[in-house]
Amino acid sequence: MLTRLLLAGVALCAASLPNAASAAVTESTFQLNTTSDLVDLCSAAPADPMGTAALNFCQGFALGVYRVLEEENAAKRIGKMFCIPETATQTRNEAIADFVQWAKTSPAVLAQRPANGIVAYLQTKFPCPRGK
């Protein structure tokens, strides 16, 4: 469900952000050195020469990271990283858009590795109750 939730946000985010606010995507952005690079890819305008590739890369990367984290989380009996409520209804595009907006307000996260940025987002947005 969070897969839908996390990745559905990319398209919504790209459509809702003004083109001028998007950083130009370059080939080096695809190396994903920081969460800021991931945010740039997820915020690319479809009209950008690399926009479609950037949005597809963003969705694939976010989905891959989420699936690995989901499996790791499921393997733990206690001390889970995040707890997505079963009643969560956010789409993938909405989740990615929410991640992008959240990351833009978290400068320390923007400097982190992209997978760590996704973990920080999930832990902030979906904390686990004590004892889980």
PDB file of C-alpha atoms in Angstrom:
ATOM      1  CA  MET A   1       0.000   0.000   0.000  1.00  0.00           C
ATOM      2  CA  LEU A   2       2.814   2.407   0.827  1.00  0.00           C
ATOM      3  CA  THR A   3       4.351   1.532  -2.497  1.00  0.00           C
ATOM      4  CA  ARG A   4       1.303   3.061  -4.112  1.00  0.00           C
ATOM      5  CA  LEU A   5       1.460   5.747  -1.505  1.00  0.00           C
ATOM      6  CA  LEU A   6       5.120   6.642  -1.924  1.00  0.00           C
ATOM      7  CA  LEU A   7       5.395   6.520  -5.662  1.00  0.00           C
ATOM      8  CA  ALA A   8       2.076   8.007  -6.634  1.00  0.00           C
ATOM      9  CA  GLY A   9       3.300  11.362  -5.375  1.00  0.00           C
ATOM     10  CA  VAL A  10       5.834  11.794  -8.168  1.00  0.00           C
ATOM     11  CA  ALA A  11       3.352  12.546 -10.911  1.00  0.00           C
ATOM     12  CA  LEU A  12       1.244  14.752  -8.688  1.00  0.00           C
ATOM     13  CA  CYS A  13       4.314  16.603  -7.489  1.00  0.00           C
ATOM     14  CA  ALA A  14       5.660  17.132 -10.977  1.00  0.00           C
ATOM     15  CA  ALA A  15       2.320  18.413 -12.170  1.00  0.00           C
ATOM     16  CA  SER A  16       1.800  20.705  -9.200  1.00  0.00           C
ATOM     17  CA  LEU A  17       5.203  22.361  -9.046  1.00  0.00           C
ATOM     18  CA  PRO A  18       5.874  25.366 -11.249  1.00  0.00           C
ATOM     19  CA  ASN A  19       8.508  24.779 -13.899  1.00  0.00           C
ATOM     20  CA  ALA A  20      10.624  27.687 -12.669  1.00  0.00           C
ATOM     21  CA  ALA A  21      10.875  26.123  -9.213  1.00  0.00           C
ATOM     22  CA  SER A  22      12.325  22.915 -10.607  1.00  0.00           C
ATOM     23  CA  ALA A  23      16.041  22.580 -10.830  1.00  0.00           C
ATOM     24  CA  ALA A  24      17.288  21.580 -14.242  1.00  0.00           C
ATOM     25  CA  VAL A  25      17.982  17.866 -14.252  1.00  0.00           C
ATOM     26  CA  THR A  26      21.400  16.876 -15.539  1.00  0.00           C
ATOM     27  CA  GLU A  27      23.012  13.513 -16.094  1.00  0.00           C
ATOM     28  CA  SER A  28      24.907  13.924 -12.820  1.00  0.00           C
ATOM     29  CA  THR A  29      21.610  14.252 -10.929  1.00  0.00           C
ATOM     30  CA  PHE A  30      20.917  10.601 -11.798  1.00  0.00           C
ATOM     31  CA  GLN A  31      23.933   9.547  -9.712  1.00  0.00           C
ATOM     32  CA  LEU A  32      21.794  10.298  -6.637  1.00  0.00           C
ATOM     33  CA  ASN A  33      24.493  11.450  -4.270  1.00  0.00           C
ATOM     34  CA  THR A  34      22.003  13.158  -1.952  1.00  0.00           C
ATOM     35  CA  THR A  35      18.316  13.329  -1.133  1.00  0.00           C
ATOM     36  CA  SER A  36      18.388  16.713  -2.856  1.00  0.00           C
ATOM     37  CA  ASP A  37      19.214  14.917  -6.114  1.00  0.00           C
ATOM     38  CA  LEU A  38      16.227  12.608  -5.599  1.00  0.00           C
ATOM     39  CA  VAL A  39      13.988  15.611  -4.913  1.00  0.00           C
ATOM     40  CA  ASP A  40      15.235  17.237  -8.132  1.00  0.00           C
ATOM     41  CA  LEU A  41      14.431  14.096 -10.128  1.00  0.00           C
ATOM     42  CA  CYS A  42      11.012  13.750  -8.507  1.00  0.00           C
ATOM     43  CA  SER A  43      10.296  17.441  -9.186  1.00  0.00           C
ATOM     44  CA  ALA A  44      11.342  17.440 -12.833  1.00  0.00           C
ATOM     45  CA  ALA A  45       8.928  18.999 -15.272  1.00  0.00           C
ATOM     46  CA  PRO A  46       7.741  16.519 -17.896  1.00  0.00           C
ATOM     47  CA  ALA A  47       8.664  19.111 -20.543  1.00  0.00           C
ATOM     48  CA  ASP A  48      12.291  19.114 -19.369  1.00  0.00           C
ATOM     49  CA  PRO A  49      14.483  17.255 -21.890  1.00  0.00           C
ATOM     50  CA  MET A  50      15.246  14.687 -19.157  1.00  0.00           C
ATOM     51  CA  GLY A  51      11.901  15.084 -17.368  1.00  0.00           C
ATOM     52  CA  THR A  52      10.335  11.759 -18.288  1.00  0.00           C
ATOM     53  CA  ALA A  53      13.510   9.853 -17.484  1.00  0.00           C
ATOM     54  CA  ALA A  54      13.850  11.743 -14.197  1.00  0.00           C
ATOM     55  CA  LEU A  55      10.289  10.996 -13.092  1.00  0.00           C
ATOM     56  CA  ASN A  56      10.582   7.337 -14.077  1.00  0.00           C
ATOM     57  CA  PHE A  57      13.909   7.049 -12.251  1.00  0.00           C
ATOM     58  CA  CYS A  58      12.403   8.722  -9.175  1.00  0.00           C
ATOM     59  CA  GLN A  59       9.482   6.311  -9.097  1.00  0.00           C
ATOM     60  CA  GLY A  60      11.673   3.253  -9.631  1.00  0.00           C
ATOM     61  CA  PHE A  61      14.205   4.292  -7.012  1.00  0.00           C
ATOM     62  CA  ALA A  62      11.562   5.213  -4.437  1.00  0.00           C
ATOM     63  CA  LEU A  63       9.665   1.971  -5.017  1.00  0.00           C
ATOM     64  CA  GLY A  64      12.852  -0.114  -4.778  1.00  0.00           C
ATOM     65  CA  VAL A  65      13.946   1.550  -1.547  1.00  0.00           C
ATOM     66  CA  TYR A  66      10.486   1.250  -0.067  1.00  0.00           C
ATOM     67  CA  ARG A  67      10.200  -2.466  -0.945  1.00  0.00           C
ATOM     68  CA  VAL A  68      13.542  -3.225   0.724  1.00  0.00           C
ATOM     69  CA  LEU A  69      12.584  -1.207   3.810  1.00  0.00           C
ATOM     70  CA  GLU A  70       9.178  -2.892   3.903  1.00  0.00           C
ATOM     71  CA  GLU A  71      10.814  -6.346   3.898  1.00  0.00           C
ATOM     72  CA  GLU A  72      13.336  -5.330   6.556  1.00  0.00           C
ATOM     73  CA  ASN A  73      10.550  -3.852   8.674  1.00  0.00           C
ATOM     74  CA  ALA A  74       8.426  -6.999   8.318  1.00  0.00           C
ATOM     75  CA  ALA A  75      11.319  -9.153   9.511  1.00  0.00           C
ATOM     76  CA  LYS A  76      11.515  -7.290  12.829  1.00  0.00           C
ATOM     77  CA  ARG A  77       9.390  -8.298  15.779  1.00  0.00           C
ATOM     78  CA  ILE A  78      10.126  -5.101  17.691  1.00  0.00           C
ATOM     79  CA  GLY A  79      11.935  -1.891  16.856  1.00  0.00           C
ATOM     80  CA  LYS A  80      10.290  -1.328  13.490  1.00  0.00           C
ATOM     81  CA  MET A  81      11.505   1.695  11.527  1.00  0.00           C
ATOM     82  CA  PHE A  82       8.018   2.923  10.615  1.00  0.00           C
ATOM     83  CA  CYS A  83       4.411   1.788  10.913  1.00  0.00           C
ATOM     84  CA  ILE A  84       2.077   2.493   8.012  1.00  0.00           C
ATOM     85  CA  PRO A  85      -1.533   2.370   9.203  1.00  0.00           C
ATOM     86  CA  GLU A  86      -3.624  -0.239   7.428  1.00  0.00           C
ATOM     87  CA  THR A  87      -6.176   2.476   6.790  1.00  0.00           C
ATOM     88  CA  ALA A  88      -3.703   4.613   4.802  1.00  0.00           C
ATOM     89  CA  THR A  89      -5.270   5.668   1.514  1.00  0.00           C
ATOM     90  CA  GLN A  90      -2.614   7.937   0.030  1.00  0.00           C
ATOM     91  CA  THR A  91      -1.687   7.073  -3.547  1.00  0.00           C
ATOM     92  CA  ARG A  92       1.891   6.532  -4.684  1.00  0.00           C
ATOM     93  CA  ASN A  93       1.959   9.908  -6.443  1.00  0.00           C
ATOM     94  CA  GLU A  94       0.554  11.636  -3.381  1.00  0.00           C
ATOM     95  CA  ALA A  95       3.153   9.981  -1.158  1.00  0.00           C
ATOM     96  CA  ILE A  96       6.051  11.019  -3.378  1.00  0.00           C
ATOM     97  CA  ALA A  97       4.703  14.553  -3.594  1.00  0.00           C
ATOM     98  CA  ASP A  98       4.428  14.612   0.192  1.00  0.00           C
ATOM     99  CA  PHE A  99       8.002  13.287   0.502  1.00  0.00           C
ATOM    100  CA  VAL A 100       9.277  16.008  -1.868  1.00  0.00           C
ATOM    101  CA  GLN A 101       7.484  18.787   0.034  1.00  0.00           C
ATOM    102  CA  TRP A 102       8.676  17.423   3.378  1.00  0.00           C
ATOM    103  CA  ALA A 103      12.279  17.060   2.190  1.00  0.00           C
ATOM    104  CA  LYS A 104      12.341  20.622   0.867  1.00  0.00           C
ATOM    105  CA  THR A 105      11.603  21.856   4.383  1.00  0.00           C
ATOM    106  CA  SER A 106      14.293  19.645   5.935  1.00  0.00           C
ATOM    107  CA  PRO A 107      17.718  20.976   4.849  1.00  0.00           C
ATOM    108  CA  ALA A 108      19.622  18.416   6.927  1.00  0.00           C
ATOM    109  CA  VAL A 109      17.772  15.602   5.150  1.00  0.00           C
ATOM    110  CA  LEU A 110      18.558  17.047   1.710  1.00  0.00           C
ATOM    111  CA  ALA A 111      22.262  16.458   2.381  1.00  0.00           C
ATOM    112  CA  GLN A 112      21.741  12.796   3.362  1.00  0.00           C
ATOM    113  CA  ARG A 113      21.998   9.783   1.083  1.00  0.00           C
ATOM    114  CA  PRO A 114      18.681   9.365  -0.799  1.00  0.00           C
ATOM    115  CA  ALA A 115      17.667   6.094   0.864  1.00  0.00           C
ATOM    116  CA  ASN A 116      18.315   7.669   4.265  1.00  0.00           C
ATOM    117  CA  GLY A 117      16.092  10.578   3.258  1.00  0.00           C
ATOM    118  CA  ILE A 118      13.269   8.161   2.481  1.00  0.00           C
ATOM    119  CA  VAL A 119      13.778   6.415   5.838  1.00  0.00           C
ATOM    120  CA  ALA A 120      13.702   9.777   7.661  1.00  0.00           C
ATOM    121  CA  TYR A 121      10.470  10.676   5.873  1.00  0.00           C
ATOM    122  CA  LEU A 122       8.817   7.361   6.735  1.00  0.00           C
ATOM    123  CA  GLN A 123       9.918   7.578  10.368  1.00  0.00           C
ATOM    124  CA  THR A 124       8.613  11.146  10.656  1.00  0.00           C
ATOM    125  CA  LYS A 125       5.302  10.572   8.884  1.00  0.00           C
ATOM    126  CA  PHE A 126       4.585   7.048  10.159  1.00  0.00           C
ATOM    127  CA  PRO A 127       6.102   6.632  13.620  1.00  0.00           C
ATOM    128  CA  CYS A 128       5.429   3.387  15.428  1.00  0.00           C
ATOM    129  CA  PRO A 129       3.569   3.244  18.710  1.00  0.00           C
ATOM    130  CA  ARG A 130       5.765   2.311  21.671  1.00  0.00           C
ATOM    131  CA  GLY A 131       6.568  -1.376  21.844  1.00  0.00           C
ATOM    132  CA  LYS A 132       6.261  -2.061  18.108  1.00  0.00           C
TER     133      LYS A 132
END
